[in-house]
Amino acid sequence: MTKKVSRIGVLTSGGDAPGMNAAIRAVVRTGLYHGLEVFGIMRGYQGMIEEDIFKMEGRSVANIIQRGGTILKTARCKEFYEAPGRKKAYDNLKKQGIDGLVIIGGDGSFRGAVKFSKEFDMPCIGIAGTIDKDIHGSDYTIGFDTAVNTAIEAIDKIRDTMDAHDRIFIIEVMGRDAGYIALHSGIATGAENILIPERKTNIKDIIESLQEKEKRKKLVNLIVVAEGDEFGGANEVQKVLKENLPNAEIRVAILGHIQRGGSPTGIDRLIASRMGYHAVECLMEGKHNVFVGILNNKMHYIPLEKAVKNKGGISEEWMKIVKILAS
Ligand code: F6P
């Protein structure tokens, strides 16, 4: 027998991602369509602990589909790691009569949800909202496409000045543990080298090719680095290159949190709407602790505990393409 939900909560947790608002909108409107009461929980698990919870109506999510950030705000909540914090959160949900949750966030947020739902029998449905695209079980995560396009726009501009001066540019994009933003933005901007946490970098090769270019007096080269690459980001890569190319003009640009903001792209709005809708459908069907992903353009459901960081997702094919196209 599945327990029917009647009052559901929605929250955003972890790093924000463009498109989270579109997902919130989809959850609220699908819930209302089914006759549910929908509650917004502020600042992720923090709002559950502090009982910062409010009832949402259709109009609460009007005019937000195009907005970056999250109207529910977000946080990384330490207190929720501990059992007393989770108990407080549960008591507050019970007080509000909430009997199902939709969590929009990354793998850390899902780990918290899995613990919580096991302790308190609260159905939790997870949607991947992270610019890093590093969650196992989905080809898309909300915010990735926007972040990549933001990076591309910035890199294109830097490329103009790089080319005008014949310089080496090292551009750092986000991705503490994941190289997808670097890979996609690097390929799309014609980067000669892309450094990512998932692969060892043959720095000797890069240095030799730059020394070769220097001899030919054509020292222009674009390097895109994920912040979590083995050297520890663009500044560290610059130091290594400088040691070997003391006369070269090497500039660094760190794109930073600009990649997390801005109006979501069409793709991010669409996947957020689709995932938000299906998350509520899951609760309606009595599903517990499910991750709602999209694989090969079809909805794909896995147990929430399996929606962990996807470290092996970058294929050798992509790495080969980078190499061949840059030569
Ligand atoms: O949201 C993911 C992410 O942007 C990572 O790529 C990055 O390393 C991290 O968040 C930065 O987090 P914070 O905003 O806490 O500095």
Short mmCIF file of C-alpha atoms and ligand atoms in Angstrom, two decimals:
data_model
loop_
_atom_site.label_atom_id
_atom_site.label_comp_id
_atom_site.label_asym_id
_atom_site.label_seq_id
_atom_site.Cartn_x
_atom_site.Cartn_y
_atom_site.Cartn_z
CA MET A 1 0.00 0.00 0.00
CA THR A 2 1.45 3.37 -0.94
CA LYS A 3 0.75 6.36 1.25
CA LYS A 4 -0.87 9.21 -0.65
CA VAL A 5 0.72 12.62 -0.25
CA SER A 6 -1.39 15.71 0.31
CA ARG A 7 1.05 18.43 1.40
CA ILE A 8 4.44 18.59 -0.21
CA GLY A 9 7.50 20.74 0.40
CA VAL A 10 10.03 21.99 -2.13
CA LEU A 11 13.53 23.26 -1.41
CA THR A 12 16.76 24.18 -3.17
CA SER A 13 20.03 23.15 -1.58
CA GLY A 14 23.79 23.38 -2.24
CA GLY A 15 25.23 25.70 -4.90
CA ASP A 16 22.51 27.53 -6.82
CA ALA A 17 22.08 26.89 -10.53
CA PRO A 18 20.24 28.81 -13.26
CA GLY A 19 16.95 27.02 -13.87
CA MET A 20 16.23 26.20 -10.22
CA ASN A 21 13.38 28.73 -10.33
CA ALA A 22 11.89 27.01 -13.36
CA ALA A 23 11.99 23.72 -11.43
CA ILE A 24 10.33 25.27 -8.36
CA ARG A 25 7.61 26.66 -10.62
CA ALA A 26 7.02 23.25 -12.18
CA VAL A 27 6.80 21.54 -8.78
CA VAL A 28 4.36 24.12 -7.41
CA ARG A 29 2.09 24.17 -10.45
CA THR A 30 2.06 20.39 -10.92
CA GLY A 31 1.30 19.94 -7.22
CA LEU A 32 -1.58 22.39 -7.38
CA TYR A 33 -2.87 20.70 -10.55
CA HIS A 34 -3.14 17.48 -8.52
CA GLY A 35 -4.94 19.26 -5.68
CA LEU A 36 -1.95 19.14 -3.33
CA GLU A 37 -0.91 21.88 -0.98
CA VAL A 38 2.62 23.02 -1.75
CA PHE A 39 5.05 24.60 0.71
CA GLY A 40 8.27 26.43 -0.04
CA ILE A 41 11.13 25.76 2.35
CA MET A 42 13.69 28.57 2.58
CA ARG A 43 17.48 28.05 2.40
CA GLY A 44 17.36 24.30 1.94
CA TYR A 45 17.60 22.13 5.02
CA GLN A 46 18.28 25.21 7.12
CA GLY A 47 14.69 26.35 6.59
CA MET A 48 13.42 22.94 7.65
CA ILE A 49 15.36 23.21 10.91
CA GLU A 50 14.26 26.82 11.52
CA GLU A 51 10.70 26.21 10.31
CA ASP A 52 11.05 28.85 7.63
CA ILE A 53 8.27 27.33 5.56
CA PHE A 54 5.44 29.04 3.68
CA LYS A 55 2.49 28.04 1.61
CA MET A 56 2.85 28.59 -2.13
CA GLU A 57 0.19 29.37 -4.67
CA GLY A 58 0.29 29.47 -8.45
CA ARG A 59 1.06 33.17 -8.35
CA SER A 60 4.00 32.64 -5.96
CA VAL A 61 5.92 31.31 -8.95
CA ALA A 62 4.73 33.81 -11.55
CA ASN A 63 7.43 35.58 -13.54
CA ILE A 64 10.34 33.48 -12.26
CA ILE A 65 10.98 31.01 -15.10
CA GLN A 66 13.51 33.40 -16.65
CA ARG A 67 15.32 34.28 -13.43
CA GLY A 68 18.65 32.90 -12.23
CA GLY A 69 19.32 32.12 -8.56
CA THR A 70 16.50 30.64 -6.52
CA ILE A 71 13.54 32.39 -4.93
CA LEU A 72 13.73 29.84 -2.10
CA LYS A 73 17.40 30.72 -1.52
CA THR A 74 19.90 27.99 -0.80
CA ALA A 75 22.45 26.92 1.77
CA ARG A 76 24.84 24.15 2.67
CA CYS A 77 23.50 23.19 6.09
CA LYS A 78 25.98 21.63 8.57
CA GLU A 79 23.32 21.08 11.25
CA PHE A 80 21.45 18.69 8.97
CA TYR A 81 24.49 16.36 8.95
CA GLU A 82 23.76 15.61 12.61
CA ALA A 83 20.88 13.50 13.92
CA PRO A 84 19.47 16.21 16.26
CA GLY A 85 19.29 18.67 13.33
CA ARG A 86 17.40 16.16 11.20
CA LYS A 87 15.00 15.41 14.08
CA LYS A 88 14.23 19.12 14.46
CA ALA A 89 13.65 19.34 10.71
CA TYR A 90 11.27 16.39 10.78
CA ASP A 91 9.29 17.77 13.73
CA ASN A 92 8.80 21.03 11.83
CA LEU A 93 7.63 19.24 8.69
CA LYS A 94 5.17 17.21 10.76
CA LYS A 95 3.89 20.38 12.42
CA GLN A 96 3.13 21.71 8.94
CA GLY A 97 1.60 18.40 7.88
CA ILE A 98 4.14 17.96 5.07
CA ASP A 99 4.30 14.36 3.87
CA GLY A 100 6.58 14.49 0.82
CA LEU A 101 9.59 16.50 -0.33
CA VAL A 102 11.16 17.57 -3.61
CA ILE A 103 14.84 18.41 -3.24
CA ILE A 104 16.56 20.38 -5.98
CA GLY A 105 20.31 20.19 -5.49
CA GLY A 106 23.50 18.20 -5.91
CA ASP A 107 24.79 14.90 -4.57
CA GLY A 108 25.53 16.32 -1.10
CA SER A 109 21.90 17.38 -0.78
CA PHE A 110 20.76 13.91 -1.82
CA ARG A 111 23.00 12.21 0.74
CA GLY A 112 21.25 14.25 3.43
CA ALA A 113 17.84 13.36 2.01
CA VAL A 114 18.61 9.62 1.97
CA LYS A 115 19.59 9.64 5.65
CA PHE A 116 16.57 11.74 6.54
CA SER A 117 14.04 9.62 4.70
CA LYS A 118 15.41 6.41 6.22
CA GLU A 119 15.20 7.82 9.74
CA PHE A 120 11.73 9.34 9.40
CA ASP A 121 9.90 7.64 6.55
CA MET A 122 9.55 10.86 4.57
CA PRO A 123 9.33 10.33 0.78
CA CYS A 124 12.05 12.42 -0.89
CA ILE A 125 12.40 12.98 -4.62
CA GLY A 126 15.66 14.48 -5.95
CA ILE A 127 16.22 16.65 -9.00
CA ALA A 128 19.76 17.51 -10.10
CA GLY A 129 20.31 21.24 -9.83
CA THR A 130 24.02 21.89 -10.28
CA ILE A 131 26.09 23.64 -12.91
CA ASP A 132 28.67 20.86 -12.65
CA LYS A 133 26.68 18.14 -14.48
CA ASP A 134 28.34 15.49 -12.36
CA ILE A 135 25.44 13.41 -11.08
CA HIS A 136 25.21 9.76 -11.99
CA GLY A 137 21.87 8.90 -13.62
CA SER A 138 21.22 11.96 -15.77
CA ASP A 139 22.59 13.38 -19.01
CA TYR A 140 21.50 16.81 -17.84
CA THR A 141 21.62 18.77 -14.65
CA ILE A 142 19.81 22.05 -14.25
CA GLY A 143 22.16 24.99 -14.78
CA PHE A 144 24.91 23.27 -16.74
CA ASP A 145 23.87 24.54 -20.15
CA THR A 146 23.61 28.11 -18.90
CA ALA A 147 26.98 27.92 -17.17
CA VAL A 148 28.65 26.56 -20.31
CA ASN A 149 27.12 29.29 -22.46
CA THR A 150 28.20 31.97 -19.99
CA ALA A 151 31.74 30.57 -20.07
CA ILE A 152 31.70 30.45 -23.88
CA GLU A 153 30.64 34.07 -24.15
CA ALA A 154 33.42 35.16 -21.81
CA ILE A 155 36.08 32.99 -23.44
CA ASP A 156 35.15 34.23 -26.93
CA LYS A 157 35.81 37.77 -25.74
CA ILE A 158 39.10 36.85 -24.14
CA ARG A 159 40.09 35.04 -27.33
CA ASP A 160 39.81 38.31 -29.28
CA THR A 161 42.35 40.07 -27.12
CA MET A 162 44.50 36.95 -26.82
CA ASP A 163 44.72 36.75 -30.57
CA ALA A 164 45.40 40.47 -31.01
CA HIS A 165 48.43 40.24 -28.71
CA ASP A 166 49.64 36.74 -29.52
CA ARG A 167 49.45 35.66 -25.91
CA ILE A 168 48.90 32.51 -23.95
CA PHE A 169 45.68 32.67 -21.96
CA ILE A 170 44.74 30.32 -19.15
CA ILE A 171 41.07 30.55 -18.31
CA GLU A 172 39.71 28.94 -15.19
CA VAL A 173 36.13 27.75 -15.13
CA MET A 174 34.17 26.21 -12.26
CA GLY A 175 34.29 22.55 -11.35
CA ARG A 176 35.95 21.56 -8.09
CA ASP A 177 35.45 17.88 -8.79
CA ALA A 178 34.13 17.87 -12.34
CA GLY A 179 35.54 18.87 -15.71
CA TYR A 180 32.35 19.08 -17.75
CA ILE A 181 32.15 22.88 -17.89
CA ALA A 182 35.82 23.03 -18.90
CA LEU A 183 35.41 20.29 -21.50
CA HIS A 184 32.27 21.69 -23.12
CA SER A 185 33.27 25.36 -23.03
CA GLY A 186 36.81 24.50 -24.10
CA ILE A 187 35.73 22.49 -27.13
CA ALA A 188 33.16 25.10 -28.09
CA THR A 189 35.74 27.88 -28.04
CA GLY A 190 38.49 25.95 -29.80
CA ALA A 191 40.81 25.67 -26.80
CA GLU A 192 44.18 24.07 -27.52
CA ASN A 193 44.30 22.43 -24.08
CA ILE A 194 41.67 21.48 -21.54
CA LEU A 195 42.70 20.49 -18.01
CA ILE A 196 40.15 18.62 -15.91
CA PRO A 197 40.12 16.80 -12.56
CA GLU A 198 39.13 13.49 -14.16
CA ARG A 199 42.33 13.18 -16.21
CA LYS A 200 46.06 13.46 -15.61
CA THR A 201 47.53 16.26 -17.70
CA ASN A 202 50.60 15.65 -19.79
CA ILE A 203 52.11 19.03 -18.95
CA LYS A 204 55.37 18.09 -20.65
CA ASP A 205 53.52 17.81 -23.95
CA ILE A 206 51.87 21.19 -23.47
CA ILE A 207 55.18 22.86 -22.61
CA GLU A 208 56.90 21.32 -25.64
CA SER A 209 54.17 22.45 -27.99
CA LEU A 210 54.31 25.98 -26.56
CA GLN A 211 58.11 26.07 -26.89
CA GLU A 212 57.70 24.98 -30.48
CA LYS A 213 55.18 27.79 -31.08
CA GLU A 214 57.57 30.25 -29.43
CA LYS A 215 60.29 29.29 -31.91
CA ARG A 216 57.87 29.96 -34.76
CA LYS A 217 56.93 33.28 -33.12
CA LYS A 218 53.29 32.22 -32.99
CA LEU A 219 52.79 32.03 -29.26
CA VAL A 220 49.04 32.25 -29.08
CA ASN A 221 47.32 29.51 -27.15
CA LEU A 222 44.08 29.07 -25.24
CA ILE A 223 44.07 26.80 -22.20
CA VAL A 224 40.83 26.10 -20.32
CA VAL A 225 41.29 24.76 -16.80
CA ALA A 226 38.70 23.44 -14.35
CA GLU A 227 39.30 24.88 -10.88
CA GLY A 228 39.83 21.37 -9.48
CA ASP A 229 42.42 20.16 -11.99
CA GLU A 230 45.50 18.37 -10.64
CA PHE A 231 47.55 21.61 -10.43
CA GLY A 232 44.83 23.44 -8.47
CA GLY A 233 43.57 25.94 -11.02
CA ALA A 234 44.80 28.52 -13.51
CA ASN A 235 47.26 30.40 -11.29
CA GLU A 236 49.13 27.21 -10.50
CA VAL A 237 49.22 26.19 -14.16
CA GLN A 238 50.58 29.64 -15.00
CA LYS A 239 53.46 29.15 -12.51
CA VAL A 240 54.45 25.85 -14.11
CA LEU A 241 54.34 27.31 -17.61
CA LYS A 242 56.25 30.45 -16.57
CA GLU A 243 59.12 28.31 -15.25
CA ASN A 244 59.51 26.76 -18.68
CA LEU A 245 58.63 29.75 -20.86
CA PRO A 246 60.10 32.71 -18.97
CA ASN A 247 59.72 35.13 -21.87
CA ALA A 248 56.17 34.27 -22.81
CA GLU A 249 53.28 36.57 -22.01
CA ILE A 250 50.91 34.38 -20.06
CA ARG A 251 47.67 35.83 -18.72
CA VAL A 252 45.11 34.28 -16.42
CA ALA A 253 41.36 34.90 -16.24
CA ILE A 254 39.23 33.27 -13.56
CA LEU A 255 35.58 33.33 -14.55
CA GLY A 256 34.27 32.35 -11.10
CA HIS A 257 30.69 32.73 -9.91
CA ILE A 258 29.57 34.60 -13.02
CA GLN A 259 28.95 31.05 -14.29
CA ARG A 260 26.36 30.37 -11.60
CA GLY A 261 24.18 33.39 -12.34
CA GLY A 262 22.09 34.81 -15.12
CA SER A 263 18.94 33.93 -16.96
CA PRO A 264 18.70 30.19 -17.72
CA THR A 265 18.98 29.02 -21.32
CA GLY A 266 16.04 27.42 -23.09
CA ILE A 267 17.48 23.97 -22.45
CA ASP A 268 17.79 24.58 -18.71
CA ARG A 269 14.23 25.94 -18.50
CA LEU A 270 12.91 22.91 -20.36
CA ILE A 271 14.72 20.25 -18.39
CA ALA A 272 13.88 22.00 -15.11
CA SER A 273 10.20 22.09 -16.07
CA ARG A 274 10.23 18.46 -17.13
CA MET A 275 12.06 17.23 -14.03
CA GLY A 276 9.91 19.32 -11.68
CA TYR A 277 6.75 17.95 -13.22
CA HIS A 278 7.96 14.34 -12.99
CA ALA A 279 9.16 14.77 -9.41
CA VAL A 280 5.60 15.53 -8.33
CA GLU A 281 4.26 12.67 -10.45
CA CYS A 282 6.65 10.37 -8.52
CA LEU A 283 5.22 11.55 -5.21
CA MET A 284 1.69 11.06 -6.55
CA GLU A 285 2.57 7.48 -7.50
CA GLY A 286 3.81 6.84 -3.97
CA LYS A 287 7.49 6.58 -4.96
CA HIS A 288 10.02 6.96 -2.18
CA ASN A 289 13.55 8.27 -2.43
CA VAL A 290 13.89 8.45 -6.15
CA PHE A 291 16.19 10.55 -8.31
CA VAL A 292 14.54 11.98 -11.40
CA GLY A 293 17.02 12.14 -14.27
CA ILE A 294 16.94 12.29 -18.05
CA LEU A 295 18.91 9.72 -20.05
CA ASN A 296 18.79 9.55 -23.86
CA ASN A 297 15.95 12.09 -23.72
CA LYS A 298 13.77 9.78 -21.61
CA MET A 299 12.91 10.12 -17.97
CA HIS A 300 15.14 7.88 -15.90
CA TYR A 301 14.56 6.96 -12.27
CA ILE A 302 17.11 5.53 -9.88
CA PRO A 303 17.18 5.18 -6.10
CA LEU A 304 18.27 8.47 -4.56
CA GLU A 305 21.30 6.84 -2.89
CA LYS A 306 22.65 5.98 -6.35
CA ALA A 307 22.55 9.62 -7.51
CA VAL A 308 26.16 10.18 -6.49
CA LYS A 309 28.95 12.12 -8.13
CA ASN A 310 29.64 10.78 -11.59
CA LYS A 311 33.40 10.69 -11.89
CA GLY A 312 33.73 8.41 -14.87
CA GLY A 313 31.42 10.23 -17.26
CA ILE A 314 34.00 11.92 -19.49
CA SER A 315 34.73 9.55 -22.33
CA GLU A 316 38.02 8.94 -24.11
CA GLU A 317 36.25 9.96 -27.30
CA TRP A 318 35.88 13.53 -26.01
CA MET A 319 39.54 13.66 -25.02
CA LYS A 320 40.52 12.47 -28.49
CA ILE A 321 38.31 15.10 -30.11
CA VAL A 322 39.98 17.83 -28.01
CA LYS A 323 43.41 16.67 -29.14
CA ILE A 324 42.61 16.29 -32.83
CA LEU A 325 40.68 19.52 -33.20
CA ALA A 326 43.37 21.55 -31.45
CA SER A 327 46.19 20.30 -33.67
O1 F6P B 1 27.83 24.54 -7.63
C1 F6P B 1 28.98 23.85 -7.94
C2 F6P B 1 30.16 24.74 -7.77
O2 F6P B 1 29.97 25.88 -8.55
C3 F6P B 1 31.50 24.12 -8.08
O3 F6P B 1 31.80 24.05 -9.43
C4 F6P B 1 32.39 25.01 -7.30
O4 F6P B 1 33.60 24.43 -7.01
C5 F6P B 1 31.61 25.29 -6.06
O5 F6P B 1 30.26 25.17 -6.43
C6 F6P B 1 31.86 26.63 -5.44
O6 F6P B 1 31.09 26.77 -4.30
P1 F6P B 1 30.96 28.09 -3.46
O7 F6P B 1 29.90 28.92 -4.09
O8 F6P B 1 30.57 27.63 -2.11
O9 F6P B 1 32.28 28.78 -3.51
#
